[in-house]
mmCIF file with all atom_site columns, N, CA and C in Angstrom:
data_model
loop_
_atom_site.group_PDB
_atom_site.id
_atom_site.type_symbol
_atom_site.label_atom_id
_atom_site.label_alt_id
_atom_site.label_comp_id
_atom_site.label_asym_id
_atom_site.label_entity_id
_atom_site.label_seq_id
_atom_site.pdbx_PDB_ins_code
_atom_site.Cartn_x
_atom_site.Cartn_y
_atom_site.Cartn_z
_atom_site.occupancy
_atom_site.B_iso_or_equiv
_atom_site.pdbx_formal_charge
_atom_site.auth_seq_id
_atom_site.auth_comp_id
_atom_site.auth_asym_id
_atom_site.auth_atom_id
_atom_site.pdbx_PDB_model_num
ATOM 1   N N  . MET A 1 1  ? -51.467 4.946  40.809 1.00 64.00 ? 24 MET A N  1
ATOM 2   C CA . MET A 1 1  ? -52.085 6.196  40.414 1.00 64.00 ? 24 MET A CA 1
ATOM 3   C C  . MET A 1 1  ? -51.003 7.272  40.309 1.00 64.00 ? 24 MET A C  1
ATOM 4   N N  . LEU A 1 2  ? -51.098 8.034  39.266 1.00 71.00 ? 25 LEU A N  1
ATOM 5   C CA . LEU A 1 2  ? -50.124 9.109  39.064 1.00 71.00 ? 25 LEU A CA 1
ATOM 6   C C  . LEU A 1 2  ? -50.488 10.318 39.918 1.00 71.00 ? 25 LEU A C  1
ATOM 7   N N  . PRO A 1 3  ? -49.488 11.041 40.385 1.00 71.00 ? 26 PRO A N  1
ATOM 8   C CA . PRO A 1 3  ? -49.777 12.292 41.096 1.00 71.00 ? 26 PRO A CA 1
ATOM 9   C C  . PRO A 1 3  ? -50.529 13.253 40.180 1.00 71.00 ? 26 PRO A C  1
ATOM 10  N N  . LYS A 1 4  ? -51.337 14.093 40.776 1.00 76.00 ? 27 LYS A N  1
ATOM 11  C CA . LYS A 1 4  ? -52.137 15.040 40.007 1.00 76.00 ? 27 LYS A CA 1
ATOM 12  C C  . LYS A 1 4  ? -51.234 15.896 39.115 1.00 76.00 ? 27 LYS A C  1
ATOM 13  N N  . GLY A 1 5  ? -51.631 16.016 37.866 1.00 73.00 ? 28 GLY A N  1
ATOM 14  C CA . GLY A 1 5  ? -50.885 16.835 36.926 1.00 73.00 ? 28 GLY A CA 1
ATOM 15  C C  . GLY A 1 5  ? -49.786 16.097 36.177 1.00 73.00 ? 28 GLY A C  1
ATOM 16  N N  . GLU A 1 6  ? -49.476 14.862 36.572 1.00 78.00 ? 29 GLU A N  1
ATOM 17  C CA . GLU A 1 6  ? -48.448 14.083 35.877 1.00 78.00 ? 29 GLU A CA 1
ATOM 18  C C  . GLU A 1 6  ? -49.100 13.118 34.903 1.00 78.00 ? 29 GLU A C  1
ATOM 19  N N  . HIS A 1 7  ? -48.431 12.884 33.777 1.00 79.00 ? 30 HIS A N  1
ATOM 20  C CA . HIS A 1 7  ? -48.959 11.993 32.759 1.00 79.00 ? 30 HIS A CA 1
ATOM 21  C C  . HIS A 1 7  ? -47.851 11.106 32.214 1.00 79.00 ? 30 HIS A C  1
ATOM 22  N N  . ILE A 1 8  ? -48.260 9.996  31.630 1.00 80.00 ? 31 ILE A N  1
ATOM 23  C CA . ILE A 1 8  ? -47.344 9.092  30.946 1.00 80.00 ? 31 ILE A CA 1
ATOM 24  C C  . ILE A 1 8  ? -47.022 9.719  29.586 1.00 80.00 ? 31 ILE A C  1
ATOM 25  N N  . GLU A 1 9  ? -45.765 9.730  29.223 1.00 86.00 ? 32 GLU A N  1
ATOM 26  C CA . GLU A 1 9  ? -45.341 10.266 27.924 1.00 86.00 ? 32 GLU A CA 1
ATOM 27  C C  . GLU A 1 9  ? -45.532 9.197  26.856 1.00 86.00 ? 32 GLU A C  1
ATOM 28  N N  . GLY A 1 10 ? -46.240 9.530  25.807 1.00 92.00 ? 33 GLY A N  1
ATOM 29  C CA . GLY A 1 10 ? -46.437 8.611  24.695 1.00 92.00 ? 33 GLY A CA 1
ATOM 30  C C  . GLY A 1 10 ? -47.389 7.471  25.037 1.00 92.00 ? 33 GLY A C  1
ATOM 31  N N  . ILE A 1 11 ? -47.489 6.541  24.101 1.00 94.00 ? 34 ILE A N  1
ATOM 32  C CA . ILE A 1 11 ? -48.351 5.375  24.282 1.00 94.00 ? 34 ILE A CA 1
ATOM 33  C C  . ILE A 1 11 ? -47.517 4.258  24.892 1.00 94.00 ? 34 ILE A C  1
ATOM 34  N N  . PRO A 1 12 ? -47.984 3.653  25.995 1.00 95.00 ? 35 PRO A N  1
ATOM 35  C CA . PRO A 1 12 ? -47.235 2.551  26.598 1.00 95.00 ? 35 PRO A CA 1
ATOM 36  C C  . PRO A 1 12 ? -47.018 1.415  25.584 1.00 95.00 ? 35 PRO A C  1
ATOM 37  N N  . ALA A 1 13 ? -45.871 0.786  25.645 1.00 95.00 ? 36 ALA A N  1
ATOM 38  C CA . ALA A 1 13 ? -45.497 -0.260 24.688 1.00 95.00 ? 36 ALA A CA 1
ATOM 39  C C  . ALA A 1 13 ? -46.519 -1.389 24.648 1.00 95.00 ? 36 ALA A C  1
ATOM 40  N N  . GLU A 1 14 ? -47.070 -1.751 25.807 1.00 96.00 ? 37 GLU A N  1
ATOM 41  C CA . GLU A 1 14 ? -48.037 -2.849 25.872 1.00 96.00 ? 37 GLU A CA 1
ATOM 42  C C  . GLU A 1 14 ? -49.292 -2.521 25.058 1.00 96.00 ? 37 GLU A C  1
ATOM 43  N N  . LEU A 1 15 ? -49.741 -1.288 25.152 1.00 96.00 ? 38 LEU A N  1
ATOM 44  C CA . LEU A 1 15 ? -50.924 -0.868 24.406 1.00 96.00 ? 38 LEU A CA 1
ATOM 45  C C  . LEU A 1 15 ? -50.598 -0.687 22.926 1.00 96.00 ? 38 LEU A C  1
ATOM 46  N N  . GLU A 1 16 ? -49.466 -0.114 22.632 1.00 96.00 ? 39 GLU A N  1
ATOM 47  C CA . GLU A 1 16 ? -49.062 0.110  21.243 1.00 96.00 ? 39 GLU A CA 1
ATOM 48  C C  . GLU A 1 16 ? -48.963 -1.211 20.480 1.00 96.00 ? 39 GLU A C  1
ATOM 49  N N  . THR A 1 17 ? -48.418 -2.234 21.121 1.00 97.00 ? 40 THR A N  1
ATOM 50  C CA . THR A 1 17 ? -48.283 -3.547 20.492 1.00 97.00 ? 40 THR A CA 1
ATOM 51  C C  . THR A 1 17 ? -49.643 -4.103 20.101 1.00 97.00 ? 40 THR A C  1
ATOM 52  N N  . LEU A 1 18 ? -50.623 -3.980 20.998 1.00 97.00 ? 41 LEU A N  1
ATOM 53  C CA . LEU A 1 18 ? -51.958 -4.498 20.714 1.00 97.00 ? 41 LEU A CA 1
ATOM 54  C C  . LEU A 1 18 ? -52.668 -3.677 19.640 1.00 97.00 ? 41 LEU A C  1
ATOM 55  N N  . LEU A 1 19 ? -52.449 -2.375 19.639 1.00 97.00 ? 42 LEU A N  1
ATOM 56  C CA . LEU A 1 19 ? -53.086 -1.521 18.639 1.00 97.00 ? 42 LEU A CA 1
ATOM 57  C C  . LEU A 1 19 ? -52.548 -1.803 17.235 1.00 97.00 ? 42 LEU A C  1
ATOM 58  N N  . LYS A 1 20 ? -51.300 -2.227 17.142 1.00 97.00 ? 43 LYS A N  1
ATOM 59  C CA . LYS A 1 20 ? -50.702 -2.515 15.836 1.00 97.00 ? 43 LYS A CA 1
ATOM 60  C C  . LYS A 1 20 ? -51.398 -3.676 15.136 1.00 97.00 ? 43 LYS A C  1
ATOM 61  N N  . VAL A 1 21 ? -51.955 -4.609 15.906 1.00 96.00 ? 44 VAL A N  1
ATOM 62  C CA . VAL A 1 21 ? -52.588 -5.787 15.307 1.00 96.00 ? 44 VAL A CA 1
ATOM 63  C C  . VAL A 1 21 ? -54.106 -5.646 15.210 1.00 96.00 ? 44 VAL A C  1
ATOM 64  N N  . ASP A 1 22 ? -54.636 -4.503 15.621 1.00 97.00 ? 45 ASP A N  1
ATOM 65  C CA . ASP A 1 22 ? -56.081 -4.273 15.539 1.00 97.00 ? 45 ASP A CA 1
ATOM 66  C C  . ASP A 1 22 ? -56.357 -2.903 14.918 1.00 97.00 ? 45 ASP A C  1
ATOM 67  N N  . PRO A 1 23 ? -56.458 -2.864 13.599 1.00 96.00 ? 46 PRO A N  1
ATOM 68  C CA . PRO A 1 23 ? -56.635 -1.581 12.902 1.00 96.00 ? 46 PRO A CA 1
ATOM 69  C C  . PRO A 1 23 ? -57.881 -0.812 13.343 1.00 96.00 ? 46 PRO A C  1
ATOM 70  N N  . LYS A 1 24 ? -58.975 -1.524 13.616 1.00 96.00 ? 47 LYS A N  1
ATOM 71  C CA . LYS A 1 24 ? -60.219 -0.857 14.015 1.00 96.00 ? 47 LYS A CA 1
ATOM 72  C C  . LYS A 1 24 ? -60.029 -0.125 15.346 1.00 96.00 ? 47 LYS A C  1
ATOM 73  N N  . ALA A 1 25 ? -59.449 -0.805 16.326 1.00 97.00 ? 48 ALA A N  1
ATOM 74  C CA . ALA A 1 25 ? -59.211 -0.189 17.636 1.00 97.00 ? 48 ALA A CA 1
ATOM 75  C C  . ALA A 1 25 ? -58.207 0.954  17.510 1.00 97.00 ? 48 ALA A C  1
ATOM 76  N N  . LYS A 1 26 ? -57.198 0.766  16.658 1.00 97.00 ? 49 LYS A N  1
ATOM 77  C CA . LYS A 1 26 ? -56.186 1.803  16.472 1.00 97.00 ? 49 LYS A CA 1
ATOM 78  C C  . LYS A 1 26 ? -56.803 3.061  15.867 1.00 97.00 ? 49 LYS A C  1
ATOM 79  N N  . GLU A 1 27 ? -57.673 2.893  14.868 1.00 97.00 ? 50 GLU A N  1
ATOM 80  C CA . GLU A 1 27 ? -58.331 4.042  14.243 1.00 97.00 ? 50 GLU A CA 1
ATOM 81  C C  . GLU A 1 27 ? -59.198 4.780  15.256 1.00 97.00 ? 50 GLU A C  1
ATOM 82  N N  . PHE A 1 28 ? -59.932 4.015  16.080 1.00 97.00 ? 51 PHE A N  1
ATOM 83  C CA . PHE A 1 28 ? -60.776 4.653  17.077 1.00 97.00 ? 51 PHE A CA 1
ATOM 84  C C  . PHE A 1 28 ? -59.914 5.415  18.083 1.00 97.00 ? 51 PHE A C  1
ATOM 85  N N  . PHE A 1 29 ? -58.826 4.801  18.528 1.00 96.00 ? 52 PHE A N  1
ATOM 86  C CA . PHE A 1 29 ? -57.923 5.455  19.474 1.00 96.00 ? 52 PHE A CA 1
ATOM 87  C C  . PHE A 1 29 ? -57.391 6.757  18.879 1.00 96.00 ? 52 PHE A C  1
ATOM 88  N N  . LYS A 1 30 ? -56.989 6.716  17.605 1.00 96.00 ? 53 LYS A N  1
ATOM 89  C CA . LYS A 1 30 ? -56.453 7.904  16.942 1.00 96.00 ? 53 LYS A CA 1
ATOM 90  C C  . LYS A 1 30 ? -57.503 9.007  16.826 1.00 96.00 ? 53 LYS A C  1
ATOM 91  N N  . SER A 1 31 ? -58.785 8.620  16.757 1.00 97.00 ? 54 SER A N  1
ATOM 92  C CA . SER A 1 31 ? -59.857 9.602  16.606 1.00 97.00 ? 54 SER A CA 1
ATOM 93  C C  . SER A 1 31 ? -60.218 10.297 17.919 1.00 97.00 ? 54 SER A C  1
ATOM 94  N N  . LEU A 1 32 ? -59.755 9.742  19.036 1.00 96.00 ? 55 LEU A N  1
ATOM 95  C CA . LEU A 1 32 ? -60.085 10.316 20.340 1.00 96.00 ? 55 LEU A CA 1
ATOM 96  C C  . LEU A 1 32 ? -59.363 11.648 20.553 1.00 96.00 ? 55 LEU A C  1
ATOM 97  N N  . SER A 1 33 ? -59.961 12.481 21.389 1.00 95.00 ? 56 SER A N  1
ATOM 98  C CA . SER A 1 33 ? -59.295 13.730 21.748 1.00 95.00 ? 56 SER A CA 1
ATOM 99  C C  . SER A 1 33 ? -58.083 13.413 22.618 1.00 95.00 ? 56 SER A C  1
ATOM 100 N N  . LYS A 1 34 ? -57.208 14.380 22.739 1.00 93.00 ? 57 LYS A N  1
ATOM 101 C CA . LYS A 1 34 ? -55.972 14.198 23.496 1.00 93.00 ? 57 LYS A CA 1
ATOM 102 C C  . LYS A 1 34 ? -56.241 13.741 24.933 1.00 93.00 ? 57 LYS A C  1
ATOM 103 N N  . SER A 1 35 ? -57.264 14.302 25.555 1.00 92.00 ? 58 SER A N  1
ATOM 104 C CA . SER A 1 35 ? -57.541 13.961 26.958 1.00 92.00 ? 58 SER A CA 1
ATOM 105 C C  . SER A 1 35 ? -58.000 12.513 27.111 1.00 92.00 ? 58 SER A C  1
ATOM 106 N N  . TYR A 1 36 ? -58.802 12.006 26.169 1.00 94.00 ? 59 TYR A N  1
ATOM 107 C CA . TYR A 1 36 ? -59.225 10.611 26.245 1.00 94.00 ? 59 TYR A CA 1
ATOM 108 C C  . TYR A 1 36 ? -58.047 9.664  26.003 1.00 94.00 ? 59 TYR A C  1
ATOM 109 N N  . LYS A 1 37 ? -57.217 10.005 25.013 1.00 94.00 ? 60 LYS A N  1
ATOM 110 C CA . LYS A 1 37 ? -56.015 9.193  24.756 1.00 94.00 ? 60 LYS A CA 1
ATOM 111 C C  . LYS A 1 37 ? -55.129 9.163  25.993 1.00 94.00 ? 60 LYS A C  1
ATOM 112 N N  . GLN A 1 38 ? -54.963 10.340 26.610 1.00 92.00 ? 61 GLN A N  1
ATOM 113 C CA . GLN A 1 38 ? -54.113 10.437 27.800 1.00 92.00 ? 61 GLN A CA 1
ATOM 114 C C  . GLN A 1 38 ? -54.667 9.582  28.927 1.00 92.00 ? 61 GLN A C  1
ATOM 115 N N  . GLY A 1 39 ? -55.984 9.531  29.052 1.00 93.00 ? 62 GLY A N  1
ATOM 116 C CA . GLY A 1 39 ? -56.608 8.701  30.076 1.00 93.00 ? 62 GLY A CA 1
ATOM 117 C C  . GLY A 1 39 ? -56.249 7.236  29.913 1.00 93.00 ? 62 GLY A C  1
ATOM 118 N N  . TYR A 1 40 ? -56.342 6.744  28.686 1.00 95.00 ? 63 TYR A N  1
ATOM 119 C CA . TYR A 1 40 ? -55.977 5.347  28.428 1.00 95.00 ? 63 TYR A CA 1
ATOM 120 C C  . TYR A 1 40 ? -54.483 5.121  28.696 1.00 95.00 ? 63 TYR A C  1
ATOM 121 N N  . CYS A 1 41 ? -53.653 6.011  28.190 1.00 94.00 ? 64 CYS A N  1
ATOM 122 C CA . CYS A 1 41 ? -52.197 5.856  28.348 1.00 94.00 ? 64 CYS A CA 1
ATOM 123 C C  . CYS A 1 41 ? -51.786 5.917  29.818 1.00 94.00 ? 64 CYS A C  1
ATOM 124 N N  . ASP A 1 42 ? -52.378 6.841  30.564 1.00 93.00 ? 65 ASP A N  1
ATOM 125 C CA . ASP A 1 42 ? -52.049 6.953  31.986 1.00 93.00 ? 65 ASP A CA 1
ATOM 126 C C  . ASP A 1 42 ? -52.478 5.709  32.739 1.00 93.00 ? 65 ASP A C  1
ATOM 127 N N  . TRP A 1 43 ? -53.663 5.204  32.426 1.00 94.00 ? 66 TRP A N  1
ATOM 128 C CA . TRP A 1 43 ? -54.176 4.029  33.132 1.00 94.00 ? 66 TRP A CA 1
ATOM 129 C C  . TRP A 1 43 ? -53.283 2.810  32.887 1.00 94.00 ? 66 TRP A C  1
ATOM 130 N N  . VAL A 1 44 ? -52.927 2.581  31.621 1.00 94.00 ? 67 VAL A N  1
ATOM 131 C CA . VAL A 1 44 ? -52.079 1.425  31.291 1.00 94.00 ? 67 VAL A CA 1
ATOM 132 C C  . VAL A 1 44 ? -50.658 1.647  31.800 1.00 94.00 ? 67 VAL A C  1
ATOM 133 N N  . GLY A 1 45 ? -50.093 2.796  31.511 1.00 93.00 ? 68 GLY A N  1
ATOM 134 C CA . GLY A 1 45 ? -48.686 3.048  31.808 1.00 93.00 ? 68 GLY A CA 1
ATOM 135 C C  . GLY A 1 45 ? -48.344 3.294  33.254 1.00 93.00 ? 68 GLY A C  1
ATOM 136 N N  . SER A 1 46 ? -49.340 3.603  34.091 1.00 92.00 ? 69 SER A N  1
ATOM 137 C CA . SER A 1 46 ? -49.043 3.897  35.494 1.00 92.00 ? 69 SER A CA 1
ATOM 138 C C  . SER A 1 46 ? -48.922 2.647  36.361 1.00 92.00 ? 69 SER A C  1
ATOM 139 N N  . ALA A 1 47 ? -49.268 1.495  35.813 1.00 93.00 ? 70 ALA A N  1
ATOM 140 C CA . ALA A 1 47 ? -49.127 0.250  36.586 1.00 93.00 ? 70 ALA A CA 1
ATOM 141 C C  . ALA A 1 47 ? -47.651 -0.041 36.829 1.00 93.00 ? 70 ALA A C  1
ATOM 142 N N  . LYS A 1 48 ? -47.334 -0.429 38.031 1.00 92.00 ? 71 LYS A N  1
ATOM 143 C CA . LYS A 1 48 ? -45.928 -0.656 38.388 1.00 92.00 ? 71 LYS A CA 1
ATOM 144 C C  . LYS A 1 48 ? -45.400 -1.981 37.857 1.00 92.00 ? 71 LYS A C  1
ATOM 145 N N  . GLN A 1 49 ? -46.255 -2.993 37.836 1.00 95.00 ? 72 GLN A N  1
ATOM 146 C CA . GLN A 1 49 ? -45.797 -4.310 37.391 1.00 95.00 ? 72 GLN A CA 1
ATOM 147 C C  . GLN A 1 49 ? -46.132 -4.534 35.917 1.00 95.00 ? 72 GLN A C  1
ATOM 148 N N  . GLU A 1 50 ? -45.225 -5.183 35.230 1.00 95.00 ? 73 GLU A N  1
ATOM 149 C CA . GLU A 1 50 ? -45.407 -5.457 33.811 1.00 95.00 ? 73 GLU A CA 1
ATOM 150 C C  . GLU A 1 50 ? -46.674 -6.269 33.558 1.00 95.00 ? 73 GLU A C  1
ATOM 151 N N  . ALA A 1 51 ? -46.938 -7.253 34.412 1.00 97.00 ? 74 ALA A N  1
ATOM 152 C CA . ALA A 1 51 ? -48.124 -8.091 34.246 1.00 97.00 ? 74 ALA A CA 1
ATOM 153 C C  . ALA A 1 51 ? -49.404 -7.259 34.327 1.00 97.00 ? 74 ALA A C  1
ATOM 154 N N  . THR A 1 52 ? -49.428 -6.303 35.227 1.00 96.00 ? 75 THR A N  1
ATOM 155 C CA . THR A 1 52 ? -50.597 -5.436 35.374 1.00 96.00 ? 75 THR A CA 1
ATOM 156 C C  . THR A 1 52 ? -50.756 -4.542 34.149 1.00 96.00 ? 75 THR A C  1
ATOM 157 N N  . ARG A 1 53 ? -49.653 -4.033 33.620 1.00 96.00 ? 76 ARG A N  1
ATOM 158 C CA . ARG A 1 53 ? -49.717 -3.208 32.406 1.00 96.00 ? 76 ARG A CA 1
ATOM 159 C C  . ARG A 1 53 ? -50.283 -4.008 31.233 1.00 96.00 ? 76 ARG A C  1
ATOM 160 N N  . LYS A 1 54 ? -49.880 -5.279 31.122 1.00 97.00 ? 77 LYS A N  1
ATOM 161 C CA . LYS A 1 54 ? -50.378 -6.132 30.040 1.00 97.00 ? 77 LYS A CA 1
ATOM 162 C C  . LYS A 1 54 ? -51.880 -6.370 30.183 1.00 97.00 ? 77 LYS A C  1
ATOM 163 N N  . VAL A 1 55 ? -52.330 -6.662 31.398 1.00 97.00 ? 78 VAL A N  1
ATOM 164 C CA . VAL A 1 55 ? -53.758 -6.890 31.636 1.00 97.00 ? 78 VAL A CA 1
ATOM 165 C C  . VAL A 1 55 ? -54.551 -5.630 31.323 1.00 97.00 ? 78 VAL A C  1
ATOM 166 N N  . ARG A 1 56 ? -54.057 -4.495 31.777 1.00 96.00 ? 79 ARG A N  1
ATOM 167 C CA . ARG A 1 56 ? -54.754 -3.226 31.508 1.00 96.00 ? 79 ARG A CA 1
ATOM 168 C C  . ARG A 1 56 ? -54.781 -2.920 30.014 1.00 96.00 ? 79 ARG A C  1
ATOM 169 N N  . ALA A 1 57 ? -53.693 -3.201 29.324 1.00 97.00 ? 80 ALA A N  1
ATOM 170 C CA . ALA A 1 57 ? -53.645 -2.955 27.878 1.00 97.00 ? 80 ALA A CA 1
ATOM 171 C C  . ALA A 1 57 ? -54.675 -3.830 27.161 1.00 97.00 ? 80 ALA A C  1
ATOM 172 N N  . GLU A 1 58 ? -54.803 -5.080 27.597 1.00 97.00 ? 81 GLU A N  1
ATOM 173 C CA . GLU A 1 58 ? -55.787 -5.981 27.000 1.00 97.00 ? 81 GLU A CA 1
ATOM 174 C C  . GLU A 1 58 ? -57.205 -5.476 27.257 1.00 97.00 ? 81 GLU A C  1
ATOM 175 N N  . LYS A 1 59 ? -57.467 -5.003 28.470 1.00 96.00 ? 82 LYS A N  1
ATOM 176 C CA . LYS A 1 59 ? -58.783 -4.454 28.794 1.00 96.00 ? 82 LYS A CA 1
ATOM 177 C C  . LYS A 1 59 ? -59.044 -3.184 27.990 1.00 96.00 ? 82 LYS A C  1
ATOM 178 N N  . ALA A 1 60 ? -58.026 -2.353 27.850 1.00 96.00 ? 83 ALA A N  1
ATOM 179 C CA . ALA A 1 60 ? -58.163 -1.117 27.074 1.00 96.00 ? 83 ALA A CA 1
ATOM 180 C C  . ALA A 1 60 ? -58.489 -1.440 25.622 1.00 96.00 ? 83 ALA A C  1
ATOM 181 N N  . LEU A 1 61 ? -57.851 -2.456 25.072 1.00 97.00 ? 84 LEU A N  1
ATOM 182 C CA . LEU A 1 61 ? -58.102 -2.838 23.689 1.00 97.00 ? 84 LEU A CA 1
ATOM 183 C C  . LEU A 1 61 ? -59.565 -3.234 23.506 1.00 97.00 ? 84 LEU A C  1
ATOM 184 N N  . VAL A 1 62 ? -60.102 -4.010 24.428 1.00 96.00 ? 85 VAL A N  1
ATOM 185 C CA . VAL A 1 62 ? -61.506 -4.421 24.349 1.00 96.00 ? 85 VAL A CA 1
ATOM 186 C C  . VAL A 1 62 ? -62.419 -3.195 24.402 1.00 96.00 ? 85 VAL A C  1
ATOM 187 N N  . MET A 1 63 ? -62.110 -2.257 25.285 1.00 96.00 ? 86 MET A N  1
ATOM 188 C CA . MET A 1 63 ? -62.919 -1.049 25.397 1.00 96.00 ? 86 MET A CA 1
ATOM 189 C C  . MET A 1 63 ? -62.846 -0.225 24.112 1.00 96.00 ? 86 MET A C  1
ATOM 190 N N  . LEU A 1 64 ? -61.665 -0.136 23.527 1.00 96.00 ? 87 LEU A N  1
ATOM 191 C CA . LEU A 1 64 ? -61.499 0.607  22.281 1.00 96.00 ? 87 LEU A CA 1
ATOM 192 C C  . LEU A 1 64 ? -62.230 -0.085 21.127 1.00 96.00 ? 87 LEU A C  1
ATOM 193 N N  . GLN A 1 65 ? -62.222 -1.412 21.124 1.00 96.00 ? 88 GLN A N  1
ATOM 194 C CA . GLN A 1 65 ? -62.942 -2.161 20.098 1.00 96.00 ? 88 GLN A CA 1
ATOM 195 C C  . GLN A 1 65 ? -64.442 -1.889 20.180 1.00 96.00 ? 88 GLN A C  1
ATOM 196 N N  . LYS A 1 66 ? -64.929 -1.636 21.390 1.00 95.00 ? 89 LYS A N  1
ATOM 197 C CA . LYS A 1 66 ? -66.349 -1.362 21.610 1.00 95.00 ? 89 LYS A CA 1
ATOM 198 C C  . LYS A 1 66 ? -66.681 0.117  21.396 1.00 95.00 ? 89 LYS A C  1
ATOM 199 N N  . GLY A 1 67 ? -65.675 0.933  21.132 1.00 95.00 ? 90 GLY A N  1
ATOM 200 C CA . GLY A 1 67 ? -65.905 2.342  20.882 1.00 95.00 ? 90 GLY A CA 1
ATOM 201 C C  . GLY A 1 67 ? -66.118 3.167  22.144 1.00 95.00 ? 90 GLY A C  1
ATOM 202 N N  . GLN A 1 68 ? -65.556 2.719  23.252 1.00 94.00 ? 91 GLN A N  1
ATOM 203 C CA . GLN A 1 68 ? -65.678 3.451  24.522 1.00 94.00 ? 91 GLN A CA 1
ATOM 204 C C  . GLN A 1 68 ? -64.633 4.554  24.591 1.00 94.00 ? 91 GLN A C  1
ATOM 205 N N  . LYS A 1 69 ? -65.088 5.775  24.823 1.00 93.00 ? 92 LYS A N  1
ATOM 206 C CA . LYS A 1 69 ? -64.160 6.887  24.968 1.00 93.00 ? 92 LYS A CA 1
ATOM 207 C C  . LYS A 1 69 ? -63.528 6.912  26.348 1.00 93.00 ? 92 LYS A C  1
ATOM 208 N N  . THR A 1 70 ? -64.324 6.631  27.359 1.00 85.00 ? 93 THR A N  1
ATOM 209 C CA . THR A 1 70 ? -63.818 6.710  28.729 1.00 85.00 ? 93 THR A CA 1
ATOM 210 C C  . THR A 1 70 ? -63.594 5.327  29.305 1.00 85.00 ? 93 THR A C  1
ATOM 211 N N  . LEU A 1 71 ? -62.781 5.285  30.338 1.00 75.00 ? 94 LEU A N  1
ATOM 212 C CA . LEU A 1 71 ? -62.492 4.033  31.003 1.00 75.00 ? 94 LEU A CA 1
ATOM 213 C C  . LEU A 1 71 ? -63.664 3.631  31.878 1.00 75.00 ? 94 LEU A C  1
ATOM 214 N N  . LYS A 1 72 ? -64.196 2.477  31.607 1.00 68.00 ? 95 LYS A N  1
ATOM 215 C CA . LYS A 1 72 ? -65.281 1.923  32.431 1.00 68.00 ? 95 LYS A CA 1
ATOM 216 C C  . LYS A 1 72 ? -64.804 0.562  32.889 1.00 68.00 ? 95 LYS A C  1
ATOM 217 N N  . THR A 1 73 ? -63.971 0.541  33.914 1.00 51.00 ? 96 THR A N  1
ATOM 218 C CA . THR A 1 73 ? -63.357 -0.701 34.365 1.00 51.00 ? 96 THR A CA 1
ATOM 219 C C  . THR A 1 73 ? -64.222 -1.446 35.341 1.00 51.00 ? 96 THR A C  1
#
């Protein structure tokens, strides 16, 4: 978990890679407000281990494919 007020800069590589191969999820992600995008990026990018970031990115992709704005893990 990130300290309050801190955010991940940009889109984590694990999530960006998955969005590149799924145009529908990418379009939905792009349509989200900054705060919703930041929520996804912080959740994926704040994981310390690479394996955890990959799992979170995969879960995020599924949520984006379903049109979920918020994280419902």
